[in-house]
Coordinates of C-alpha atoms in Angstrom, one line a residue:
M1 CA 5.8 5.0 5.3
C2 CA 4.2 1.8 4.5
F3 CA 6.2 -1.3 3.7
Y4 CA 4.2 -4.2 5.3
F5 CA 0.5 -4.8 5.1
K6 CA -1.9 -7.7 5.1
Q7 CA -5.0 -8.9 3.3
S8 CA -6.6 -12.0 4.8
K9 CA -10.2 -11.8 3.6
E10 CA -11.7 -14.3 1.2
A11 CA -12.4 -13.4 -2.5
L12 CA -16.2 -13.2 -2.0
E13 CA -15.9 -10.7 0.9
V14 CA -13.5 -8.5 -1.2
A15 CA -15.9 -8.7 -4.1
N16 CA -18.9 -7.6 -2.0
R17 CA -17.0 -4.8 -0.3
F18 CA -15.7 -3.3 -3.5
K19 CA -18.5 -4.3 -5.8
L20 CA -16.2 -6.4 -8.0
T21 CA -16.6 -9.2 -10.5
I22 CA -14.3 -12.1 -9.4
P23 CA -14.0 -15.4 -11.2
E24 CA -15.3 -18.4 -9.3
T25 CA -11.9 -20.0 -9.5
D26 CA -10.2 -17.0 -7.8
T27 CA -9.2 -17.9 -4.3
Y28 CA -6.8 -16.2 -1.9
V29 CA -4.3 -17.8 0.4
N30 CA -4.9 -16.5 3.9
P31 CA -3.4 -14.7 5.5
I32 CA -1.1 -12.9 3.1
I33 CA 1.3 -10.4 4.6
Y34 CA 2.9 -8.3 1.9
N35 CA 6.6 -7.3 2.2
A36 CA 7.3 -4.3 -0.1
F37 CA 11.0 -5.2 -0.4
S38 CA 10.1 -8.5 -2.2
H39 CA 8.0 -6.6 -4.7
P40 CA 5.0 -9.0 -4.4
L41 CA 1.9 -9.0 -6.6
C42 CA -0.8 -7.3 -4.7
E43 CA -4.6 -7.0 -5.2
T44 CA -5.5 -3.6 -6.6
I45 CA -8.4 -1.9 -8.4
T46 CA -7.3 0.4 -11.2
S47 CA -8.9 3.4 -12.8
T48 CA -9.0 1.7 -16.2
N49 CA -10.5 -1.6 -14.9
P50 CA -12.5 -0.6 -11.8
S51 CA -14.8 -3.7 -11.7
C52 CA -12.0 -6.3 -11.4
I53 CA -9.0 -7.2 -9.4
T54 CA -5.7 -6.3 -11.1
R55 CA -2.6 -7.7 -9.5
L56 CA 0.3 -5.3 -9.6
S57 CA 3.9 -5.6 -8.4
W58 CA 4.8 -3.3 -5.5
G59 CA 7.4 -0.7 -6.5
L60 CA 6.5 1.5 -9.4
I61 CA 8.7 1.3 -12.5
P62 CA 8.2 4.4 -14.7
Q63 CA 7.9 3.9 -18.4
W64 CA 11.2 5.6 -19.1
A65 CA 13.2 3.3 -16.8
S66 CA 15.9 1.2 -18.4
D67 CA 15.6 -1.6 -15.8
K68 CA 13.8 -2.6 -12.6
S69 CA 16.2 -1.2 -10.1
I70 CA 14.3 2.0 -9.6
R71 CA 11.5 0.2 -7.9
E72 CA 13.6 -0.1 -4.7
K73 CA 13.0 3.7 -4.3
T74 CA 9.4 3.9 -5.4
L75 CA 7.6 1.7 -2.9
N76 CA 5.9 4.8 -1.5
A77 CA 5.3 8.2 -3.0
R78 CA 4.8 11.4 -1.0
I79 CA 1.4 12.7 -2.0
E80 CA 2.5 16.3 -1.5
T81 CA 5.2 16.1 -4.2
A82 CA 4.3 13.1 -6.4
D83 CA 3.3 15.5 -9.2
K84 CA 6.8 17.0 -9.3
V85 CA 9.0 13.9 -8.9
K86 CA 10.3 12.5 -12.1
S87 CA 9.5 8.9 -11.2
F88 CA 5.8 9.6 -10.4
K89 CA 4.7 12.8 -12.2
N90 CA 3.7 11.1 -15.5
H91 CA 1.6 8.5 -13.6
I92 CA -0.4 10.6 -11.1
N93 CA -3.5 10.1 -13.1
N94 CA -3.0 6.3 -13.3
R95 CA -4.9 5.8 -10.1
C96 CA -5.4 2.6 -8.2
I97 CA -6.6 1.5 -4.7
V98 CA -4.7 -1.2 -2.9
I99 CA -6.9 -3.6 -0.9
A100 CA -5.9 -4.3 2.7
D101 CA -7.3 -5.2 6.1
G102 CA -4.3 -4.1 8.2
F103 CA -0.8 -2.7 8.0
Y104 CA 2.3 -2.8 10.3
E105 CA 4.4 -0.1 11.7
W106 CA 7.1 0.1 14.4
K107 CA 7.4 2.5 17.2
H108 CA 10.9 3.6 18.3
L109 CA 11.3 3.2 22.1
K110 CA 14.2 4.2 24.4
T111 CA 14.6 1.8 27.3
L112 CA 17.2 1.2 29.9
A113 CA 18.5 -1.7 27.8
G114 CA 18.8 0.6 24.8
N115 CA 16.8 1.5 21.7
K116 CA 13.9 -0.9 20.8
L117 CA 11.3 -1.3 18.1
Q118 CA 7.7 -2.1 19.1
K119 CA 5.6 -3.6 16.4
F120 CA 1.9 -2.5 15.9
L121 CA -0.9 -3.8 13.7
I122 CA -3.1 -0.9 12.4
T123 CA -6.6 -1.7 11.4
S124 CA -9.8 0.2 10.6
A125 CA -12.4 0.6 13.4
E126 CA -15.1 1.0 10.8
D127 CA -14.5 -1.6 8.1
N128 CA -13.0 -5.1 7.8
L129 CA -11.4 -4.0 4.5
F130 CA -10.0 -0.7 3.4
A131 CA -8.1 0.9 0.6
F132 CA -4.7 2.7 0.3
A133 CA -4.4 5.3 -2.4
G134 CA -2.0 4.2 -5.1
I135 CA -0.6 5.1 -8.5
Y136 CA 0.5 2.6 -11.1
S137 CA 2.4 2.1 -14.3
F138 CA 2.8 -0.6 -17.0
W139 CA 6.5 -1.0 -17.9
Y140 CA 7.8 -2.9 -20.9
S141 CA 10.5 -5.4 -20.1
A142 CA 12.7 -6.1 -23.1
E143 CA 14.3 -9.0 -21.2
S144 CA 11.0 -10.9 -20.8
N145 CA 9.1 -9.2 -23.6
E146 CA 6.1 -8.4 -21.4
N147 CA 4.4 -5.4 -19.8
I148 CA 4.8 -5.5 -16.1
G149 CA 2.2 -3.7 -13.9
T150 CA 3.7 -1.9 -10.9
F151 CA 2.4 0.5 -8.2
S152 CA 3.3 2.8 -5.4
I153 CA 1.4 3.5 -2.2
L154 CA 0.8 7.2 -1.5
T155 CA 1.8 8.6 1.9
T156 CA 0.9 11.7 3.8
A157 CA 1.6 13.4 7.2
A158 CA 0.7 11.1 10.1
N159 CA -2.5 11.7 12.0
E160 CA -2.5 11.9 15.8
L161 CA -2.5 8.1 16.3
M162 CA 0.2 7.4 13.7
S163 CA 2.4 10.2 15.0
E164 CA 2.5 8.3 18.3
I165 CA 3.5 5.1 16.5
H166 CA 5.6 6.2 13.5
N167 CA 7.3 8.6 15.9
T168 CA 10.4 9.3 13.8
K169 CA 9.4 10.2 10.3
K170 CA 5.7 10.8 11.3
R171 CA 4.2 9.5 8.0
M172 CA 1.4 7.2 7.2
P173 CA -0.2 5.7 4.0
V174 CA -3.1 7.5 2.5
I175 CA -6.1 5.4 3.6
L176 CA -9.2 6.4 1.7
K177 CA -12.5 6.9 3.2
K178 CA -15.0 4.5 1.7
M179 CA -17.0 7.4 0.2
D180 CA -13.8 8.8 -1.5
E181 CA -12.5 5.7 -3.2
Q182 CA -14.3 6.4 -6.5
S183 CA -13.2 10.0 -6.4
W184 CA -9.6 8.9 -6.1
L185 CA -10.0 6.4 -9.0
Q186 CA -11.7 9.1 -11.1
G187 CA -8.8 11.5 -10.8
T188 CA -9.7 14.0 -8.2
D189 CA -6.8 16.4 -7.6
L190 CA -4.0 15.0 -5.4
R191 CA -4.2 18.0 -3.1
E192 CA -7.7 16.9 -2.0
F193 CA -6.1 13.9 -0.3
A194 CA -2.8 15.5 0.9
Y195 CA -3.6 15.8 4.5
P196 CA -3.9 13.3 7.4
Y197 CA -7.3 11.7 7.0
S198 CA -9.6 11.5 9.9
V199 CA -10.2 7.8 9.4
N200 CA -10.9 5.9 12.6
L201 CA -7.9 3.5 13.1
I202 CA -7.0 1.0 15.8
A203 CA -3.4 0.2 16.8
S204 CA -2.8 -3.2 18.4
Q205 CA 0.5 -4.0 19.9
V206 CA 2.0 -7.2 18.4
N207 CA 4.2 -9.1 20.9
D208 CA 6.5 -11.3 19.0
D209 CA 10.2 -11.7 18.6
L210 CA 10.2 -11.6 14.8
K211 CA 12.2 -8.9 13.2
I212 CA 11.8 -6.7 10.1
K213 CA 13.2 -8.4 7.0
R214 CA 13.9 -6.7 3.7
G215 CA 13.3 -9.2 1.0
G216 CA 12.1 -12.8 1.0
N217 CA 8.8 -14.4 0.2
S218 CA 5.8 -12.2 0.5
G219 CA 4.0 -14.7 2.6
L220 CA 6.8 -15.5 5.1
L221 CA 8.2 -12.2 6.2
F222 CA 8.8 -11.3 9.8

């Protein structure tokens, strides 16, 4: 699963990496650590607007939903079944990539003192910035009379490294190879990506006493 990630690069570096047009006034607060459970606005690139940043709220709200509550269950979508699940199947061709430079996962440990969670930061060994595969929706809110853009991050079976860390559910976000980012946005079949990618990742143990929080400000999390 993927519920916490970070993006700490400046706007110009993001623009150069993804070949984007970014307004001169666009600046990012660094570092930003995104907490899925607070449904923050995240930097994405969508299939309909691939040359610009589109900020979408984390937790896909399908167009048929009567309210926002479903987004608590749509933070991630299993790539193997997304085309069959009611919440996702009408949006699988609404592709986006979610810009990141690291994500967090916790390893379950058994110690003499009892069960423990060890926090890890996962980064790419090949690139300062990378992209998660995502799908998105624009949902009309009658309450606020606006269209709200939302997204889910796709997950797949964990590769060898992530199986060691996410050692209970053994899942990981779909991290796109740089050469596959455009194929994803252009609608290549989901099944082409429904396997553990051979991306070169680095896992760094994070030694702090801060705990997982569900909710709260996206910049002050855990």
